[in-house]
C-alpha cells in the first residue's frame, strides 16, 4: 500500500517511514496539512491511506481530515493523537475518521490498525460505529481512572501506613489492568454479540464493579454496605465486559449524584425480577435526584444535566441492556434520590 504520513516532526516521519517500509508499504510524507493537500493533488491516484498527526503547524489534523473528505471522499484516514484528547476523537469520528493511533504506539499497533481499516474498507462498512464506540472512548476509561485518582489521593494522605498503602497500590494496579482490558476488548465491540456470550455470575460482577470504587466512596464520604442479594443464583448469558460497563456507569453516576448532599448512602440489591426467568439489580442513591421533566430524556444520546457531562453514559447503558434482551428503568424525584433498575433474562440451567 501507498501511505501518506503527515507530521511536523521529521524524526517521527522517518521512524514511521522505516517501520512501514519494513512491512512492504511505500511512503509519501508531508510536514503540514497544506503540504499534504499538495501531495494528494499530485499523487491522489496512488495514495491508499493517510496517517496524520492531530497537532500540526498551521491547520491541525482535524482540518486536514475535513478537507480530505470534501475533496477526496472516502480516502481512509488514520489520526495519531496524544492520550486524553477525547474531544479530538469525538470530532474526528463525526467527520469520518477511519482509525486512531494513541501515542506512544508500536509498529505492531500501526500495522494492526492499518489492517483493520483496510478490511473495513474492503467490506464497505464503517470502520467504527460512532454510536457504539464513542461512548466507550469517553466513559469506560474514565471509570478506572476515577478509582486510580481516589486510591492515589488516599495513599498520599497515609504515606507511613504500609498496610493501607499496599491496599491502595493493589487497587491502582487493578484499575490499570481494567484500562488494559478495555483497550484489548474495545475491538470486539463491533462483532456480533453471540460470538462472545458467556455465562456470567451477576452477583460477582456487580460486587466487583462496586469494589472498584471503594476508595472513591471513602473520599466522597459515601456509605455502602455491599451488594444485598436475595437467596438464589443469578447467572445471565451475556458479554461480561459490556455488562461491567453498565454497572460501573450506574454506580459512578450514583456516587457523583450525592456530591453536596448531607446524607450519602449507596445501595445495591439483586434478586428475582417481577416475572419468572428474570434477574433484577437495583442501584439506589440518596442524591439530588432527577426532575420529572428530564426523566424521559436521560437515556437520550448527548442529553446531560451535568456541567461537565457528555450525555453518553446512560445512553450506552440502555443500548447494552437492550442488546442483552433486558430493560433499564429509573425512578427519581428532586432531592429524594434515584433508583436505577436493570432487568436481565437468566441463563438456562446447565
XYZ file of N, CA and C in Angstrom, residues 8-246:
717
model
N 4.569 17.167 11.622
C 5.501 18.295 11.541
C 6.853 17.980 12.186
N 7.049 16.730 12.611
C 8.335 16.314 13.174
C 9.007 15.333 12.204
N 10.140 15.747 11.666
C 10.835 14.923 10.672
C 11.282 13.586 11.253
N 11.682 13.591 12.525
C 12.132 12.348 13.166
C 10.987 11.335 13.211
N 9.793 11.811 13.560
C 8.626 10.923 13.611
C 8.305 10.371 12.222
N 8.400 11.217 11.215
C 8.141 10.762 9.844
C 9.120 9.662 9.452
N 10.399 9.866 9.766
C 11.414 8.877 9.386
C 11.219 7.564 10.128
N 10.834 7.656 11.398
C 10.576 6.440 12.178
C 9.428 5.647 11.559
N 8.345 6.359 11.235
C 7.200 5.688 10.618
C 7.543 5.177 9.224
N 8.334 5.951 8.485
C 8.725 5.545 7.138
C 9.476 4.212 7.173
N 10.453 4.115 8.097
C 11.239 2.876 8.202
C 10.350 1.700 8.586
N 9.486 1.938 9.558
C 8.611 0.864 10.007
C 7.671 0.377 8.922
N 7.051 1.323 8.217
C 6.106 0.948 7.164
C 6.807 0.270 5.991
N 7.985 0.762 5.643
C 8.735 0.128 4.551
C 9.134 -1.293 4.905
N 9.438 -1.520 6.188
C 9.808 -2.878 6.606
C 8.641 -3.845 6.459
N 7.424 -3.282 6.402
C 6.219 -4.105 6.218
C 5.765 -4.140 4.759
N 6.594 -3.544 3.883
C 6.295 -3.616 2.456
C 5.474 -2.477 1.895
N 5.263 -1.407 2.683
C 4.480 -0.271 2.207
C 5.382 0.792 1.584
N 4.843 1.539 0.625
C 5.522 2.713 0.082
C 5.039 3.943 0.840
N 5.929 4.915 1.033
C 5.606 6.043 1.910
C 5.852 7.376 1.212
N 4.847 8.259 1.290
C 4.989 9.666 0.944
C 4.919 10.439 2.258
N 5.384 11.676 2.276
C 5.351 12.428 3.529
C 5.031 13.894 3.289
N 4.523 14.539 4.351
C 4.240 15.975 4.335
C 4.418 16.505 5.745
N 4.921 17.736 5.856
C 5.198 18.339 7.165
C 4.055 19.215 7.666
N 3.004 19.369 6.878
C 1.873 20.206 7.278
C 0.628 19.766 6.524
N -0.524 20.264 6.984
C -1.777 19.952 6.299
C -1.772 20.523 4.882
N -1.214 21.726 4.748
C -1.156 22.365 3.431
C -0.309 21.531 2.463
N 0.855 21.070 2.942
C 1.726 20.254 2.096
C 1.060 18.919 1.760
N 0.298 18.393 2.714
C -0.402 17.123 2.481
C -1.404 17.251 1.338
N -2.124 18.372 1.292
C -3.089 18.574 0.212
C -2.386 18.688 -1.141
N -1.192 19.281 -1.135
C -0.406 19.355 -2.372
C -0.003 17.952 -2.817
N 0.483 17.128 -1.846
C 0.881 15.751 -2.168
C -0.313 14.968 -2.732
N -1.461 15.159 -2.123
C -2.653 14.450 -2.593
C -3.042 14.900 -3.999
N -2.889 16.182 -4.256
C -3.184 16.695 -5.594
C -2.273 16.038 -6.631
N -1.008 15.851 -6.231
C -0.017 15.267 -7.145
C -0.180 13.756 -7.281
N -0.519 13.085 -6.163
C -0.467 11.619 -6.118
C -1.800 10.980 -5.715
N -2.894 11.679 -5.916
C -4.177 11.181 -5.403
C -4.523 9.788 -5.921
N -4.112 9.480 -7.132
C -4.431 8.167 -7.698
C -3.555 7.063 -7.121
N -2.462 7.450 -6.458
C -1.520 6.465 -5.927
C -1.670 6.232 -4.424
N -2.154 7.234 -3.692
C -2.182 7.148 -2.224
C -3.404 6.364 -1.755
N -3.130 5.329 -0.944
C -4.198 4.463 -0.427
C -4.669 4.864 0.961
N -3.757 5.417 1.760
C -4.050 5.759 3.148
C -3.388 7.075 3.499
N -3.997 7.808 4.435
C -3.351 8.977 5.043
C -3.247 8.725 6.540
N -2.036 8.874 7.076
C -1.830 8.813 8.528
C -1.362 10.196 8.954
N -2.154 10.897 9.746
C -1.816 12.265 10.131
C -1.798 12.451 11.638
N -0.863 13.257 12.099
C -0.875 13.674 13.494
C -1.998 14.687 13.665
N -2.559 14.775 14.874
C -3.573 15.803 15.130
C -2.923 17.173 15.256
N -1.823 17.259 16.027
C -1.146 18.536 16.233
C -0.154 18.780 15.107
N -0.423 19.792 14.307
C 0.441 20.151 13.187
C 0.670 21.657 13.194
N 1.771 22.092 12.603
C 1.971 23.521 12.393
C 0.921 24.009 11.402
N 0.258 25.122 11.717
C -0.809 25.597 10.841
C -2.092 24.843 11.105
N -2.796 24.470 10.038
C -4.030 23.710 10.204
C -3.747 22.378 10.888
N -4.640 21.969 11.814
C -4.422 20.703 12.515
C -4.960 19.523 11.702
N -4.776 18.326 12.283
C -5.184 17.110 11.592
C -6.673 17.035 11.326
N -7.471 17.632 12.216
C -8.921 17.628 12.034
C -9.315 18.465 10.814
N -8.658 19.608 10.648
C -8.916 20.447 9.468
C -8.523 19.700 8.192
N -7.388 18.996 8.263
C -6.952 18.204 7.111
C -7.975 17.121 6.784
N -8.483 16.453 7.818
C -9.496 15.410 7.619
C -10.711 15.973 6.886
N -11.183 17.143 7.322
C -12.356 17.752 6.679
C -12.081 18.049 5.203
N -10.880 18.576 4.913
C -10.530 18.899 3.523
C -10.453 17.634 2.666
N -9.897 16.563 3.253
C -9.819 15.292 2.520
C -11.214 14.767 2.221
N -12.108 14.846 3.212
C -13.477 14.369 2.997
C -14.182 15.195 1.912
N -13.950 16.497 1.903
C -14.592 17.364 0.913
C -14.092 17.073 -0.504
N -12.770 16.845 -0.628
C -12.183 16.737 -1.965
C -11.983 15.306 -2.438
N -11.692 14.382 -1.480
C -11.342 13.016 -1.886
C -12.285 11.960 -1.319
N -13.405 12.415 -0.786
C -14.435 11.479 -0.345
C -13.984 10.514 0.729
N -13.960 9.222 0.405
C -13.755 8.180 1.414
C -12.313 7.710 1.550
N -11.344 8.493 1.077
C -9.940 8.112 1.252
C -9.679 7.829 2.732
N -9.210 6.614 3.096
C -9.039 6.266 4.516
C -8.028 7.162 5.229
N -8.422 7.624 6.410
C -7.565 8.490 7.229
C -7.452 7.903 8.626
N -6.219 7.760 9.097
C -5.936 7.344 10.474
C -5.285 8.526 11.177
N -5.774 8.857 12.371
C -5.249 10.017 13.087
C -4.454 9.588 14.311
N -3.288 10.211 14.483
C -2.452 9.987 15.664
C -2.797 11.048 16.703
N -3.080 10.607 17.924
C -3.449 11.541 18.988
C -2.653 11.237 20.243
N -2.599 12.226 21.130
C -1.984 12.028 22.441
C -3.044 11.532 23.398
N -2.609 10.863 24.475
C -3.538 10.356 25.489
C -4.357 11.510 26.066
N -5.658 11.286 26.189
C -6.515 12.276 26.820
C -7.218 13.211 25.861
N -6.899 13.153 24.559
C -7.533 14.059 23.598
C -8.884 13.487 23.162
N -9.803 13.328 24.144
C -11.082 12.665 23.861
C -11.961 13.496 22.931
N -11.956 14.829 23.100
C -12.791 15.658 22.232
C -12.330 15.554 20.790
N -11.024 15.409 20.606
C -10.485 15.235 19.257
C -11.066 13.973 18.627
N -11.107 12.881 19.410
C -11.653 11.623 18.896
C -13.106 11.788 18.480
N -13.877 12.487 19.317
C -15.292 12.688 19.021
C -15.463 13.468 17.721
N -14.746 14.600 17.615
C -14.847 15.425 16.406
C -14.365 14.667 15.175
N -13.294 13.897 15.341
C -12.757 13.139 14.209
C -13.752 12.075 13.744
N -14.374 11.379 14.692
C -15.380 10.380 14.336
C -16.535 11.011 13.572
N -16.957 12.173 14.036
C -18.074 12.858 13.374
C -17.721 13.276 11.951
N -16.442 13.465 11.711
C -16.003 13.890 10.384
C -15.500 12.725 9.528
N -15.762 11.503 9.982
C -15.491 10.337 9.150
C -14.099 9.769 9.236
N -13.408 9.978 10.370
C -12.081 9.377 10.532
C -12.224 7.858 10.609
N -11.314 7.153 9.958
C -11.418 5.691 9.892
C -10.732 4.965 11.031
N -9.715 5.580 11.636
C -8.974 4.884 12.680
C -8.143 5.840 13.510
N -7.614 5.322 14.632
C -6.841 6.139 15.560
C -5.625 5.375 16.064
N -4.579 6.115 16.342
C -3.388 5.582 16.997
C -3.053 6.511 18.146
N -3.115 5.980 19.361
C -2.807 6.798 20.531
C -1.332 6.675 20.873
N -0.651 7.795 20.958
C 0.777 7.800 21.261
C 1.006 7.459 22.729
N 2.078 6.767 23.041
C 3.023 6.131 22.118
C 2.455 4.812 21.593
N 2.769 4.476 20.357
C 2.313 3.210 19.798
C 3.493 2.494 19.151
N 3.318 1.199 18.959
C 4.381 0.372 18.383
C 4.112 0.135 16.897
N 5.098 -0.430 16.233
C 4.924 -0.790 14.823
C 3.818 -1.829 14.669
N 3.728 -2.741 15.626
C 2.654 -3.742 15.590
C 1.285 -3.080 15.705
N 1.188 -2.056 16.593
C -0.074 -1.316 16.719
C -0.450 -0.663 15.394
N 0.545 -0.039 14.766
C 0.317 0.635 13.488
C -0.136 -0.354 12.416
N 0.560 -1.486 12.328
C 0.218 -2.498 11.322
C -1.183 -3.051 11.549
N -1.520 -3.271 12.821
C -2.840 -3.813 13.147
C -3.942 -2.829 12.777
N -3.721 -1.546 13.045
C -4.743 -0.548 12.722
C -4.896 -0.376 11.212
N -3.784 -0.393 10.497
C -3.852 -0.338 9.035
C -4.646 -1.523 8.480
N -4.362 -2.708 9.011
C -5.055 -3.913 8.545
C -6.543 -3.845 8.866
N -6.865 -3.347 10.061
C -8.270 -3.250 10.466
C -9.039 -2.290 9.559
N -8.446 -1.124 9.326
C -9.109 -0.138 8.470
C -9.221 -0.651 7.034
N -8.162 -1.299 6.560
C -8.188 -1.842 5.196
C -9.312 -2.866 5.047
N -9.456 -3.742 6.035
C -10.515 -4.746 5.983
C -11.890 -4.081 6.004
N -12.017 -3.026 6.805
C -13.275 -2.289 6.876
C -13.631 -1.684 5.528
N -12.627 -1.115 4.857
C -12.858 -0.500 3.546
C -13.247 -1.567 2.523
N -12.542 -2.701 2.552
C -12.834 -3.795 1.618
C -14.269 -4.281 1.792
N -14.694 -4.375 3.039
C -16.048 -4.856 3.319
C -17.103 -3.780 3.098
N -16.623 -2.550 2.791
C -17.526 -1.422 2.532
C -18.446 -1.149 3.708
N -17.875 -1.248 4.931
C -18.619 -0.940 6.141
C -17.858 0.100 6.919
N -18.553 0.903 7.740
C -17.848 1.895 8.540
C -16.868 1.218 9.472
N -15.666 1.771 9.608
C -14.665 1.153 10.461
C -15.037 1.263 11.932
N -15.788 2.302 12.303
C -16.289 2.424 13.655
C -17.763 2.803 13.578
N -18.574 2.230 14.413
C -19.947 2.678 14.536
C -19.946 3.701 15.652
N -20.133 4.954 15.292
C -19.928 6.037 16.248
C -20.805 5.884 17.480
N -22.072 5.422 17.281
C -22.967 5.335 18.430
C -22.530 4.246 19.402
N -21.703 3.302 18.943
C -21.226 2.242 19.824
C -19.868 2.585 20.429
N -18.938 3.032 19.588
C -17.571 3.177 20.065
C -17.334 4.469 20.825
N -18.016 5.552 20.430
C -17.755 6.849 21.040
C -18.038 6.862 22.541
N -19.177 6.305 23.006
C -19.403 6.309 24.443
C -18.323 5.567 25.223
N -17.782 4.476 24.662
C -16.727 3.743 25.348
C -15.465 4.581 25.448
N -15.117 5.267 24.367
C -13.918 6.104 24.384
C -13.999 7.147 25.484
N -15.189 7.733 25.630
C -15.335 8.832 26.575
C -15.488 8.341 28.007
N -16.271 7.286 28.178
C -16.659 6.892 29.531
C -15.863 5.758 30.156
N -15.623 4.704 29.398
C -15.185 3.483 30.053
C -13.780 3.568 30.631
N -12.920 4.340 29.995
C -11.595 4.531 30.583
C -11.683 5.449 31.792
N -12.671 6.354 31.813
C -12.804 7.281 32.936
C -13.160 6.576 34.239
N -13.904 5.475 34.157
C -14.298 4.784 35.390
C -13.094 4.279 36.182
N -12.182 3.489 35.588
C -10.992 3.097 36.354
C -10.089 4.274 36.692
N -10.078 5.321 35.880
C -9.264 6.498 36.206
C -9.766 7.171 37.477
N -11.082 7.194 37.679
C -11.629 7.728 38.926
C -11.157 6.913 40.121
N -11.134 5.595 39.946
C -10.659 4.719 41.025
C -9.181 4.953 41.306
N -8.380 5.114 40.259
C -6.948 5.385 40.428
C -6.742 6.693 41.170
N -7.478 7.724 40.777
C -7.340 9.033 41.409
C -7.658 8.966 42.904
N -8.746 8.276 43.243
C -9.134 8.175 44.650
C -8.094 7.404 45.458
N -7.604 6.289 44.926
C -6.589 5.497 45.631
C -5.305 6.287 45.814
N -4.898 7.004 44.778
C -3.669 7.796 44.861
C -3.803 8.904 45.897
N -4.961 9.546 45.942
C -5.184 10.622 46.909
C -5.117 10.093 48.337
N -5.766 8.951 48.580
C -5.736 8.376 49.928
C -4.328 7.919 50.293
N -3.591 7.384 49.325
C -2.212 6.957 49.581
C -1.337 8.140 49.968
N -1.548 9.276 49.329
C -0.774 10.481 49.648
C -1.022 10.946 51.077
N -2.227 10.674 51.569
C -2.573 11.122 52.911
C -2.217 10.105 53.994
N -1.740 8.919 53.578
C -1.316 7.908 54.547
C 0.031 7.327 54.129
N 1.044 8.186 53.971
C 2.320 7.717 53.409
C 3.086 6.752 54.300
N 2.771 6.709 55.594
C 3.554 5.868 56.506
C 2.803 4.609 56.953
N 1.592 4.402 56.447
C 0.820 3.217 56.814
C 1.000 2.162 55.723
N 1.950 1.260 55.944
C 2.336 0.308 54.898
C 1.183 -0.582 54.452
N 0.387 -1.059 55.410
C -0.716 -1.949 55.043
C -1.737 -1.230 54.164
N -2.056 0.011 54.557
C -3.015 0.792 53.770
C -2.458 1.095 52.387
N -1.183 1.451 52.337
C -0.552 1.753 51.047
C -0.591 0.547 50.119
N -0.355 -0.640 50.696
C -0.373 -1.860 49.883
C -1.754 -2.061 49.251
N -2.804 -1.829 50.036
C -4.167 -1.979 49.521
C -4.433 -0.974 48.411
N -4.012 0.286 48.634
C -4.250 1.322 47.623
C -3.503 1.006 46.335
N -2.259 0.536 46.476
C -1.475 0.203 45.285
C -2.100 -0.971 44.524
N -2.620 -1.942 45.275
C -3.279 -3.086 44.632
C -4.501 -2.631 43.834
N -5.244 -1.668 44.404
C -6.423 -1.160 43.711
C -6.035 -0.353 42.475
N -4.937 0.385 42.577
C -4.455 1.138 41.417
C -4.057 0.180 40.299
N -3.321 -0.879 40.663
C -2.908 -1.869 39.660
C -4.130 -2.535 39.033
N -5.125 -2.842 39.860
C -6.347 -3.463 39.347
C -7.056 -2.545 38.355
N -7.109 -1.244 38.684
C -7.763 -0.286 37.785
C -6.989 -0.129 36.485
N -5.656 -0.133 36.583
C -4.824 -0.053 35.372
C -5.074 -1.275 34.488
N -5.183 -2.439 35.119
C -5.476 -3.653 34.350
C -6.847 -3.570 33.683
N -7.784 -2.875 34.347
C -9.100 -2.681 33.738
C -8.990 -1.853 32.466
N -8.139 -0.826 32.514
C -7.932 0.007 31.324
C -7.312 -0.830 30.210
N -6.325 -1.656 30.574
C -5.708 -2.530 29.571
C -6.746 -3.470 28.971
N -7.618 -3.979 29.825
C -8.651 -4.901 29.363
C -9.603 -4.202 28.397
N -9.940 -2.948 28.721
C -10.801 -2.169 27.834
C -10.139 -1.996 26.476
N -8.856 -1.653 26.492
C -8.132 -1.446 25.234
C -8.096 -2.717 24.391
N -7.967 -3.868 25.055
C -7.942 -5.132 24.315
C -9.319 -5.479 23.756
N -10.335 -5.222 24.550
C -11.668 -5.684 24.179
C -12.455 -4.688 23.336
N -11.994 -3.449 23.273
C -12.748 -2.446 22.526
C -12.919 -2.857 21.074
N -11.939 -3.605 20.559
C -12.015 -4.061 19.177
C -13.092 -5.099 18.953
N -13.609 -5.693 20.029
C -14.645 -6.722 19.893
C -16.045 -6.132 19.809
N -16.165 -4.831 20.099
C -17.496 -4.264 20.256
C -18.320 -4.294 18.979
N -17.670 -4.294 17.832
C -18.416 -4.299 16.574
C -18.747 -5.709 16.102
N -18.265 -6.719 16.826
C -18.567 -8.097 16.440
C -19.946 -8.483 16.949
N -20.632 -9.400 16.284
C -21.938 -9.832 16.759
C -21.860 -10.367 18.178
N -22.845 -10.029 18.995
C -22.799 -10.382 20.414
C -22.688 -11.877 20.643
N -23.370 -12.667 19.782
C -23.372 -14.109 20.024
C -21.989 -14.728 19.896
N -21.029 -14.016 19.317
C -19.687 -14.566 19.170
C -18.954 -14.653 20.507
N -19.369 -13.839 21.490
C -18.616 -13.840 22.733
C -19.532 -13.802 23.953
N -20.682 -14.462 23.858
C -21.553 -14.598 25.012
C -21.005 -15.670 25.944
N -21.229 -15.468 27.219
C -20.785 -16.435 28.217
C -21.760 -16.419 29.387
N -21.642 -17.395 30.242
C -22.479 -17.446 31.436
C -21.834 -16.568 32.503
N -22.553 -15.546 32.954
C -21.988 -14.533 33.847
C -22.679 -14.591 35.203
N -21.875 -14.669 36.262
C -22.390 -14.591 37.631
C -22.681 -13.120 37.923
N -23.951 -12.740 37.897
C -24.315 -11.329 38.018
C -23.942 -10.758 39.386
N -24.082 -11.562 40.434
C -23.707 -11.073 41.765
C -22.213 -10.746 41.820
N -21.382 -11.671 41.363
C -19.934 -11.449 41.395
C -19.549 -10.248 40.540
N -20.200 -10.099 39.403
C -19.875 -8.985 38.509
C -20.238 -7.645 39.141
N -21.436 -7.548 39.707
C -21.873 -6.282 40.314
C -21.027 -5.951 41.540
N -20.736 -6.956 42.345
C -19.888 -6.752 43.531
C -18.508 -6.246 43.121
N -17.938 -6.839 42.085
C -16.622 -6.418 41.599
C -16.654 -4.980 41.094
N -17.709 -4.619 40.380
C -17.842 -3.246 39.881
C -17.920 -2.246 41.031
N -18.671 -2.599 42.062
C -18.808 -1.695 43.207
C -17.486 -1.531 43.941
N -16.756 -2.641 44.136
C -15.498 -2.590 44.885
C -14.424 -1.786 44.162
N -14.588 -1.626 42.872
C -13.638 -0.809 42.117
C -13.619 0.629 42.642
N -14.745 1.059 43.235
C -14.864 2.442 43.687
C -14.739 2.582 45.204
N -14.147 1.589 45.868
C -14.010 1.637 47.327
C -13.371 2.937 47.808
N -12.233 3.299 47.204
C -11.525 4.497 47.651
C -12.316 5.767 47.339
N -13.004 5.775 46.206
C -13.814 6.940 45.846
C -14.964 7.113 46.830
N -15.536 6.001 47.281
C -16.599 6.064 48.286
C -16.087 6.689 49.578
N -14.895 6.268 49.996
C -14.287 6.837 51.204
C -14.011 8.321 51.006
N -13.436 8.644 49.872
C -13.052 10.023 49.576
C -14.260 10.951 49.575
N -15.392 10.455 49.081
C -16.585 11.297 48.982
C -17.532 11.126 50.168
N -17.129 10.292 51.137
C -17.941 10.127 52.337
C -19.258 9.423 52.098
N -19.265 8.457 51.174
C -20.490 7.725 50.840
C -20.513 6.391 51.578
N -21.623 6.106 52.226
C -21.790 4.837 52.939
C -22.275 3.753 51.977
N -21.633 2.579 52.059
C -22.029 1.445 51.215
C -21.777 0.161 51.977
N -22.808 -0.660 52.121
C -22.716 -1.876 52.922
C -22.521 -3.135 52.084
N -22.302 -2.989 50.814
C -22.135 -4.154 49.952
C -23.415 -4.478 49.200
N -23.317 -5.436 48.305
C -24.468 -5.827 47.485
C -25.373 -6.756 48.284
N -26.637 -6.389 48.400
C -27.622 -7.230 49.080
C -28.275 -8.142 48.045
N -28.116 -9.440 48.227
C -28.658 -10.386 47.246
C -29.677 -11.309 47.903
N -30.820 -11.442 47.267
C -31.810 -12.413 47.728
C -31.270 -13.818 47.488
N -31.776 -14.765 48.254
C -31.279 -16.138 48.148
C -31.472 -16.671 46.734
N -30.473 -17.372 46.257
C -30.550 -17.951 44.921
C -29.330 -17.616 44.091
N -29.277 -18.178 42.905
C -28.181 -17.899 41.988
C -28.697 -17.030 40.848
N -27.830 -16.101 40.416
C -28.237 -15.157 39.376
C -27.198 -15.156 38.255
N -27.350 -16.116 37.364
C -26.464 -16.208 36.206
C -27.228 -15.728 34.972
N -26.582 -14.892 34.199
C -27.182 -14.421 32.954
C -26.254 -14.782 31.802
N -26.810 -14.860 30.609
C -25.985 -15.109 29.432
C -25.719 -13.772 28.760
N -24.436 -13.413 28.670
C -24.119 -12.118 28.081
C -22.630 -11.922 27.943
N -22.265 -10.705 27.613
C -20.864 -10.323 27.493
C -20.454 -9.622 28.775
N -19.558 -10.241 29.539
C -19.189 -9.718 30.855
C -18.600 -8.317 30.759
N -17.768 -8.091 29.758
C -17.140 -6.781 29.592
C -18.192 -5.690 29.417
N -19.171 -5.931 28.561
C -20.204 -4.930 28.330
C -21.072 -4.733 29.569
N -21.424 -5.822 30.243
C -22.244 -5.703 31.446
C -21.507 -4.954 32.549
N -20.193 -5.124 32.621
C -19.402 -4.344 33.580
C -19.576 -2.851 33.333
N -19.582 -2.455 32.073
C -19.713 -1.033 31.753
C -21.065 -0.490 32.207
N -22.098 -1.311 32.117
C -23.423 -0.905 32.582
C -23.376 -0.547 34.061
